mmCIF file of C-alpha atoms in Angstrom:
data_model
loop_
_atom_site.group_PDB
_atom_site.id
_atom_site.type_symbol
_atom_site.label_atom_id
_atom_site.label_comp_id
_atom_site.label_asym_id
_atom_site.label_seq_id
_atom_site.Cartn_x
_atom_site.Cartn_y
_atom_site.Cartn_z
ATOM 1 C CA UNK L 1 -19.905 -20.237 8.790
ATOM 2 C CA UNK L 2 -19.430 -18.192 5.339
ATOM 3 C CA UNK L 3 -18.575 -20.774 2.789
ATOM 4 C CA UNK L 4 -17.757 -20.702 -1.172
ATOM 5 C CA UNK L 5 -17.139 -23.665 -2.507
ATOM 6 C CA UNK L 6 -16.394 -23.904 -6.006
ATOM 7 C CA UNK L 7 -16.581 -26.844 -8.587
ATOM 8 C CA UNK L 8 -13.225 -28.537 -9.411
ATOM 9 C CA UNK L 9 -9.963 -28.341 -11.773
ATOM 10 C CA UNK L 10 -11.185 -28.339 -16.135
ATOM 11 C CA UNK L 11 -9.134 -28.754 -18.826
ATOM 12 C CA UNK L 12 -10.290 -27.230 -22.278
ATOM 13 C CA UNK L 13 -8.932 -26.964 -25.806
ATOM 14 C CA UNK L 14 -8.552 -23.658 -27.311
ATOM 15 C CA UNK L 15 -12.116 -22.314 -29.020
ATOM 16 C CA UNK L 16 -13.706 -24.183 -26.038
ATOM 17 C CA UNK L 17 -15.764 -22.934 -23.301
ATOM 18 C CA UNK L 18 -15.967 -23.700 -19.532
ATOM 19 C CA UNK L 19 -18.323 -23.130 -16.877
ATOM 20 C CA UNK L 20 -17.256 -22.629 -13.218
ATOM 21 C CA UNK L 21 -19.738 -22.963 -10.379
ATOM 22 C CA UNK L 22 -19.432 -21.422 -6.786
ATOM 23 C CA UNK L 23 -21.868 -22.636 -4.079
ATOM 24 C CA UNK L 24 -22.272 -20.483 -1.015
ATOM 25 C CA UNK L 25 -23.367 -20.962 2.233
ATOM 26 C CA UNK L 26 -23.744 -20.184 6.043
ATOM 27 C CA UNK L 27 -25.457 -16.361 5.129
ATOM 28 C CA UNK L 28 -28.638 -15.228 3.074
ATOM 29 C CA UNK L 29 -27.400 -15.643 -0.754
ATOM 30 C CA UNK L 30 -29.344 -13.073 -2.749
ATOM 31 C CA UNK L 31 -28.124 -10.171 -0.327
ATOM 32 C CA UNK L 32 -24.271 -10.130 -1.725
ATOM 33 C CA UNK L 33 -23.089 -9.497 -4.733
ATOM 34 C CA UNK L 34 -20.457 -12.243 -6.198
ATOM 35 C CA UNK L 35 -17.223 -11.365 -7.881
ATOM 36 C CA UNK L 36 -15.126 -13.410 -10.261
ATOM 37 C CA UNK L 37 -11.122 -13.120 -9.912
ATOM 38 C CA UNK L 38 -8.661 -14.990 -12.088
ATOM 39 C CA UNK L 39 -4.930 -15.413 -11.329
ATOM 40 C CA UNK L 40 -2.162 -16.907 -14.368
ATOM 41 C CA UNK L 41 0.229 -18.664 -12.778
ATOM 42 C CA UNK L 42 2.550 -16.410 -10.806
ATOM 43 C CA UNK L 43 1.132 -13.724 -11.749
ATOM 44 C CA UNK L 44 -1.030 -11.493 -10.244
ATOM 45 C CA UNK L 45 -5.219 -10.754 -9.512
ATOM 46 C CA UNK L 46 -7.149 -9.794 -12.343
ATOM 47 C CA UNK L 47 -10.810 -8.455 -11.465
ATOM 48 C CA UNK L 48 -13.392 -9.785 -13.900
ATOM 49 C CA UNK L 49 -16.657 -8.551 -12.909
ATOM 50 C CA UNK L 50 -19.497 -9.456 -10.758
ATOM 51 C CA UNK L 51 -23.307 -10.118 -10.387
ATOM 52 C CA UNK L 52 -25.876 -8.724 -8.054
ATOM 53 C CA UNK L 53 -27.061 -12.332 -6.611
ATOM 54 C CA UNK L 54 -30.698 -10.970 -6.008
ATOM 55 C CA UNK L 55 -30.895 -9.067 -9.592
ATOM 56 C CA UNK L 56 -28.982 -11.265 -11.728
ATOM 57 C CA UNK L 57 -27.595 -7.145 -12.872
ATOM 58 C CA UNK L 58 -23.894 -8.174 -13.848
ATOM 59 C CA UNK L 59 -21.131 -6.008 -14.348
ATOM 60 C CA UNK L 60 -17.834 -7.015 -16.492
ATOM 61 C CA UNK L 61 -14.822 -6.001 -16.974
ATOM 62 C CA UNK L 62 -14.430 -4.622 -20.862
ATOM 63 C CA UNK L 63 -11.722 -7.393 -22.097
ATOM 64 C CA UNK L 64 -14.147 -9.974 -21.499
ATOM 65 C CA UNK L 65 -16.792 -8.260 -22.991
ATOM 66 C CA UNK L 66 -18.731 -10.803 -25.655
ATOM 67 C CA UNK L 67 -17.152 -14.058 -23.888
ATOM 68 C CA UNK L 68 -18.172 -14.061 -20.611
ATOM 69 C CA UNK L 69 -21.282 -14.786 -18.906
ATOM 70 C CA UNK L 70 -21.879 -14.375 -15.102
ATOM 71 C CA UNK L 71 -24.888 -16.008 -13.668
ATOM 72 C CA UNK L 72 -26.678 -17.331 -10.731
ATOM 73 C CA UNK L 73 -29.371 -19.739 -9.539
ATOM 74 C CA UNK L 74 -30.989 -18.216 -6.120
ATOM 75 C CA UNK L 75 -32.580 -21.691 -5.305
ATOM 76 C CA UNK L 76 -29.061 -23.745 -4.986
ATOM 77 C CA UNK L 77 -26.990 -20.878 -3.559
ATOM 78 C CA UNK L 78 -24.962 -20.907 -6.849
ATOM 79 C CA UNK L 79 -23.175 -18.767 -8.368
ATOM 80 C CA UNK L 80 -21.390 -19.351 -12.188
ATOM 81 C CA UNK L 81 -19.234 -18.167 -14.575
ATOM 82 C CA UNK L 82 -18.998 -18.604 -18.672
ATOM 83 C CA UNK L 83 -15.828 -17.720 -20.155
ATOM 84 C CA UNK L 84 -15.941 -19.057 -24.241
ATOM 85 C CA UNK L 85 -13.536 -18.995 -27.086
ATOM 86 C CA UNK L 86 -10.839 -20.215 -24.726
ATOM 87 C CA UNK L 87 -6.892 -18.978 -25.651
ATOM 88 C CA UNK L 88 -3.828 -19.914 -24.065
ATOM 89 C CA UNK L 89 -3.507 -16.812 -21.958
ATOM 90 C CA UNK L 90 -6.913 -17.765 -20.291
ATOM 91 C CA UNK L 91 -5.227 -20.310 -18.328
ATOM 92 C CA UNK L 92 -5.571 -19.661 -14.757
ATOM 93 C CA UNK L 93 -6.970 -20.227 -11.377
ATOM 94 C CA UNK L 94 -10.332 -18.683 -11.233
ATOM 95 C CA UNK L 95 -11.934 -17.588 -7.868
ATOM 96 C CA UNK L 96 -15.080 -16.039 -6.580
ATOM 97 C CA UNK L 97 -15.705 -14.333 -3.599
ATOM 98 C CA UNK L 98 -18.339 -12.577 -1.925
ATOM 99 C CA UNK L 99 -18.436 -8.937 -1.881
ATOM 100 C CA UNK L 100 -19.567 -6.517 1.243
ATOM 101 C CA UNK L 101 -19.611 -2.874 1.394
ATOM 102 C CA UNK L 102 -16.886 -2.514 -1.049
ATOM 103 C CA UNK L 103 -14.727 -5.173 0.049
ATOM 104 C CA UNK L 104 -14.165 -9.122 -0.701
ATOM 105 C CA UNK L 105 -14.441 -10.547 2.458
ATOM 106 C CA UNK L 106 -14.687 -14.860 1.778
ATOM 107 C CA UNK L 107 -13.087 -16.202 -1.257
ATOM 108 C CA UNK L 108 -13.740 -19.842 -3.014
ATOM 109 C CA UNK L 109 -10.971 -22.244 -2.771
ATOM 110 C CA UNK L 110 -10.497 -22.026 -6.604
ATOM 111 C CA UNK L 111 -10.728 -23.675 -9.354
ATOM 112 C CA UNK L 112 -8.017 -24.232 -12.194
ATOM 113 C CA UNK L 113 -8.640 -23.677 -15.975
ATOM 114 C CA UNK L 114 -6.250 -25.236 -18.157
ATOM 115 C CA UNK L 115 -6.032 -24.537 -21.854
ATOM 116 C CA UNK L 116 -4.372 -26.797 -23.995
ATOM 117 C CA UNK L 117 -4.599 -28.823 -27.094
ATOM 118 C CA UNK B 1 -9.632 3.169 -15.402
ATOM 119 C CA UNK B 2 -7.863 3.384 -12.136
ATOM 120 C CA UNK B 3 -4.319 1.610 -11.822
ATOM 121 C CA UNK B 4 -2.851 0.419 -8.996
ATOM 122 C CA UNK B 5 1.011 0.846 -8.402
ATOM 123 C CA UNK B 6 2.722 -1.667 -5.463
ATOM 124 C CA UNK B 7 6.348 -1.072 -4.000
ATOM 125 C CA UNK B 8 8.476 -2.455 -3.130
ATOM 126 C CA UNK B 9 8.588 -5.578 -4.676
ATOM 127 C CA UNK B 10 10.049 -8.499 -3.093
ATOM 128 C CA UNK B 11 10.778 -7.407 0.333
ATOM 129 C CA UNK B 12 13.444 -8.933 1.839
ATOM 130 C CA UNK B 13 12.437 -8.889 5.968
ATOM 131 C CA UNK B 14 13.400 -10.861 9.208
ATOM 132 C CA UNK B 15 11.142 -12.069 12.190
ATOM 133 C CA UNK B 16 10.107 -8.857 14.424
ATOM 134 C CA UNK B 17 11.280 -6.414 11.563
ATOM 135 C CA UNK B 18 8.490 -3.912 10.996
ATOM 136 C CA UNK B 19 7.605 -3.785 7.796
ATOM 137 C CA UNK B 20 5.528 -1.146 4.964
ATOM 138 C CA UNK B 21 3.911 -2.109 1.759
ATOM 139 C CA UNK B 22 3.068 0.569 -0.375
ATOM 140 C CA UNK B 23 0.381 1.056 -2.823
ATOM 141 C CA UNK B 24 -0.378 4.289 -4.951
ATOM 142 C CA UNK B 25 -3.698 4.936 -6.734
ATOM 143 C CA UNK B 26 -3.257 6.842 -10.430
ATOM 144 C CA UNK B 27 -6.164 8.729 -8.930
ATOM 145 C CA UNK B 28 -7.516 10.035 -5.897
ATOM 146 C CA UNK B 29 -9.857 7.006 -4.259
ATOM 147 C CA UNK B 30 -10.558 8.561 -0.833
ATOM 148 C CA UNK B 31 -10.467 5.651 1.385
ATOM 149 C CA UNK B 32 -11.714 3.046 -1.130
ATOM 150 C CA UNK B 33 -8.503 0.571 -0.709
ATOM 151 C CA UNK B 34 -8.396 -2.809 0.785
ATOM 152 C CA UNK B 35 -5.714 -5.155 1.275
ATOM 153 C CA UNK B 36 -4.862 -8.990 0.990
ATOM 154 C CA UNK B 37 -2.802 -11.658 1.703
ATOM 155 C CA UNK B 38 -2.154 -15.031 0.068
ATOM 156 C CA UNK B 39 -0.247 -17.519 0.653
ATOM 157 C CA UNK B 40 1.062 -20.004 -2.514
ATOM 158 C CA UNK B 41 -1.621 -22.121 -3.442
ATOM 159 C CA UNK B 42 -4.686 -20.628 -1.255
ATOM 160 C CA UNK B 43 -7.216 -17.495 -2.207
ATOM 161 C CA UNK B 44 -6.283 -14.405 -1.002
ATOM 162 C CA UNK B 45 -7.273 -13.302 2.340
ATOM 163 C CA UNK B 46 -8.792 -10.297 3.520
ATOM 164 C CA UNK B 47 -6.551 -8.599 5.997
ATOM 165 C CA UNK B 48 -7.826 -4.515 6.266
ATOM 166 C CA UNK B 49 -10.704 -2.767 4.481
ATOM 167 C CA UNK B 50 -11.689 0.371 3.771
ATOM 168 C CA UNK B 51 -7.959 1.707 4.105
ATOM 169 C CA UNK B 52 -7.109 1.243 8.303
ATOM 170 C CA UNK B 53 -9.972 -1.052 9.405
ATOM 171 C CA UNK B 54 -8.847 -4.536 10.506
ATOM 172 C CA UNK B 55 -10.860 -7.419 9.306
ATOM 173 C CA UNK B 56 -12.746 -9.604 11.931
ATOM 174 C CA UNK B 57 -9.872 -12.086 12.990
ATOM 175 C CA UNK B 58 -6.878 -10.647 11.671
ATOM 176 C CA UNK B 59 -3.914 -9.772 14.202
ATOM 177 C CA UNK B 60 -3.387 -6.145 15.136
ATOM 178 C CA UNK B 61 0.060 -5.983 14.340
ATOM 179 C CA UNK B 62 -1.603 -5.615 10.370
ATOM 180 C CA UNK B 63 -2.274 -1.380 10.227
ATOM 181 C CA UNK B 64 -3.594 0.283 7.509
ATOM 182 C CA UNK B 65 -2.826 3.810 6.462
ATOM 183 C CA UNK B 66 -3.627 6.575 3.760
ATOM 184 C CA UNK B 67 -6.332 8.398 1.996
ATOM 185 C CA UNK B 68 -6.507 9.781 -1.481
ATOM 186 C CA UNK B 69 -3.763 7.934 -3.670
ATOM 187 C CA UNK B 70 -1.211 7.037 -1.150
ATOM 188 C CA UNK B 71 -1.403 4.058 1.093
ATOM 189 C CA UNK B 72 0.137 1.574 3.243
ATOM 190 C CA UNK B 73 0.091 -1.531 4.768
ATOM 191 C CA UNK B 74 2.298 -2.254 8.360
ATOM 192 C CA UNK B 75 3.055 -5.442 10.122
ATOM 193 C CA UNK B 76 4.078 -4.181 13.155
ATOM 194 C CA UNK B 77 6.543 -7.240 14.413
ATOM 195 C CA UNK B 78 6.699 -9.577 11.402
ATOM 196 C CA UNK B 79 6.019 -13.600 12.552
ATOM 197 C CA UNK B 80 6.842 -16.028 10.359
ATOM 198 C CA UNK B 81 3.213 -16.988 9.366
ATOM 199 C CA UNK B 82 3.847 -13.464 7.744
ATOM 200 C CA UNK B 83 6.076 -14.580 4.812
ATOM 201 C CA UNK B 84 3.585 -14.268 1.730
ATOM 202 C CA UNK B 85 2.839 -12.078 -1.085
ATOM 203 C CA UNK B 86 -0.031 -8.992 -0.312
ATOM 204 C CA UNK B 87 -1.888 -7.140 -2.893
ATOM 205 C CA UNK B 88 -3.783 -3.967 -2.825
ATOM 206 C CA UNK B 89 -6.973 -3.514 -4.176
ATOM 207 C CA UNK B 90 -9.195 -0.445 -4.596
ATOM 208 C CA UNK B 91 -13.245 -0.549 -4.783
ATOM 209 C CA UNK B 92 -13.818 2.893 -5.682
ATOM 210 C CA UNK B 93 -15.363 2.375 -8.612
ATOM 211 C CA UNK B 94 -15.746 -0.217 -11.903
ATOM 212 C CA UNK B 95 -13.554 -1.675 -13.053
ATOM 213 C CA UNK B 96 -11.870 -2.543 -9.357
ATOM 214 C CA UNK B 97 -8.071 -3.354 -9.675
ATOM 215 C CA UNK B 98 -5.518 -4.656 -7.736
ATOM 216 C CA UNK B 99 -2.244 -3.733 -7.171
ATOM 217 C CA UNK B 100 0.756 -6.175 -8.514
ATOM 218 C CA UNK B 101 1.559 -7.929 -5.305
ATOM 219 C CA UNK B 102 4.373 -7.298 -2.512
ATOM 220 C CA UNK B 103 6.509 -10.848 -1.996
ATOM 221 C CA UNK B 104 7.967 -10.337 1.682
ATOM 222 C CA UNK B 105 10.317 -13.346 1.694
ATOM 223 C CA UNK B 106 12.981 -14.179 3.861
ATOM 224 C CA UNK B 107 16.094 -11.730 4.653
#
């Protein structure tokens, strides 16, 4: 079965950076793209962008332009995302999921990013 | 970019009420709209795709409706594994957006 499992909770200090990996299995990696999702708490989805798993080609959404990096390793099944010069406001639960066609159709269990000094 | 507008939000709804969620596109998307549920403290699920076709698993009384900027979402008899918050979410093109989530809670 379809499975994204992601790495667990991190807890960062503003001007800090985190990584957050998202392992997939049960289908052929490098023929989905992955997409990145964030959620502050109860609030709502925020689309950040996503990378072509076979390519590495990477599209992002323009507020995160300069701090994020999206990339993948096709011999582990992995998936990651760089988000650096941490603020407050980029607390959040972060989630990937796989896209096909147009749609996402298996999320990650998610993983929280807490910013605090 | 293309915004996505939910109503109503909450939604107050009993058990076998039939219920509509509501999502308007600030531009025409054709058929490019998908829909979600989650539940507090789990990912969002998806529930119908490409505007009225039901994911693989999902129970029919979830429709999908709409083309162009107006859409909806209908639970048919609402069960109480229903109670949850749904967003809409159109693929169209980049950047993709979602909606700002319908909370159907308890009448």
């Amino acid at each position: 079965q379809v499975q994204l499992v992601q790495s667990g909770a991190e807890e960062k200090k503003p001007g800090a950076s985190v990584k957050v990996s998202c392992k997939a299995s049960g289908y052929t990696f490098i023929d989905y793209y992955i997409h990145w999702v964030r959620q502050a708490p109860g609030q709502g989805l925020e689309w950040m962008g996503r990378i072509n798993s076979n390519s590495g080609g990477r599209d992002y959404v323009q507020k995160f332009h300069g701090r994020i990096t999206m990339t993948r390793d096709t011999s582990i099944s992995t998936a990651y995302m760089e988000l650096s010069s941490l603020r407050y406001d980029d607390t959040a639960v972060y989630y990937c999921a796989r896209e096909t066609n147009t749609w996402l159709d298996y999320w990650g269990q998610g993983t929280l990013v807490t910013v605090s000094s | 970019d293309i915004q996505m507008t939910q109503s109503p939000s909450p939604l107050s709804a009993s058990v076998g009420d039939r219920v509509t969620i509501n999502c308007r596109a600030s531009q025409t998307i054709s058929t490019s709209l998908n829909w979600y549920q989650q539940k507090p403290g789990k990912a969002p699920k998806l529930l119908i795709y490409a505007a009225s076709s039901l994911q693989s698993g999902v129970p029919s009384r979830f429709g999908g409706s709409g083309s162009g900027t107006d859409f909806a979402l209908t639970i048919s008899s609402l069960q109480p594994e229903d109670f949850a918050t749904y967003y809409c979410q159109h693929s169209y093109s980049h950047p993709l957006s979602f909606g700002g989530g319908t909370k159907v809670e308890v009448k």
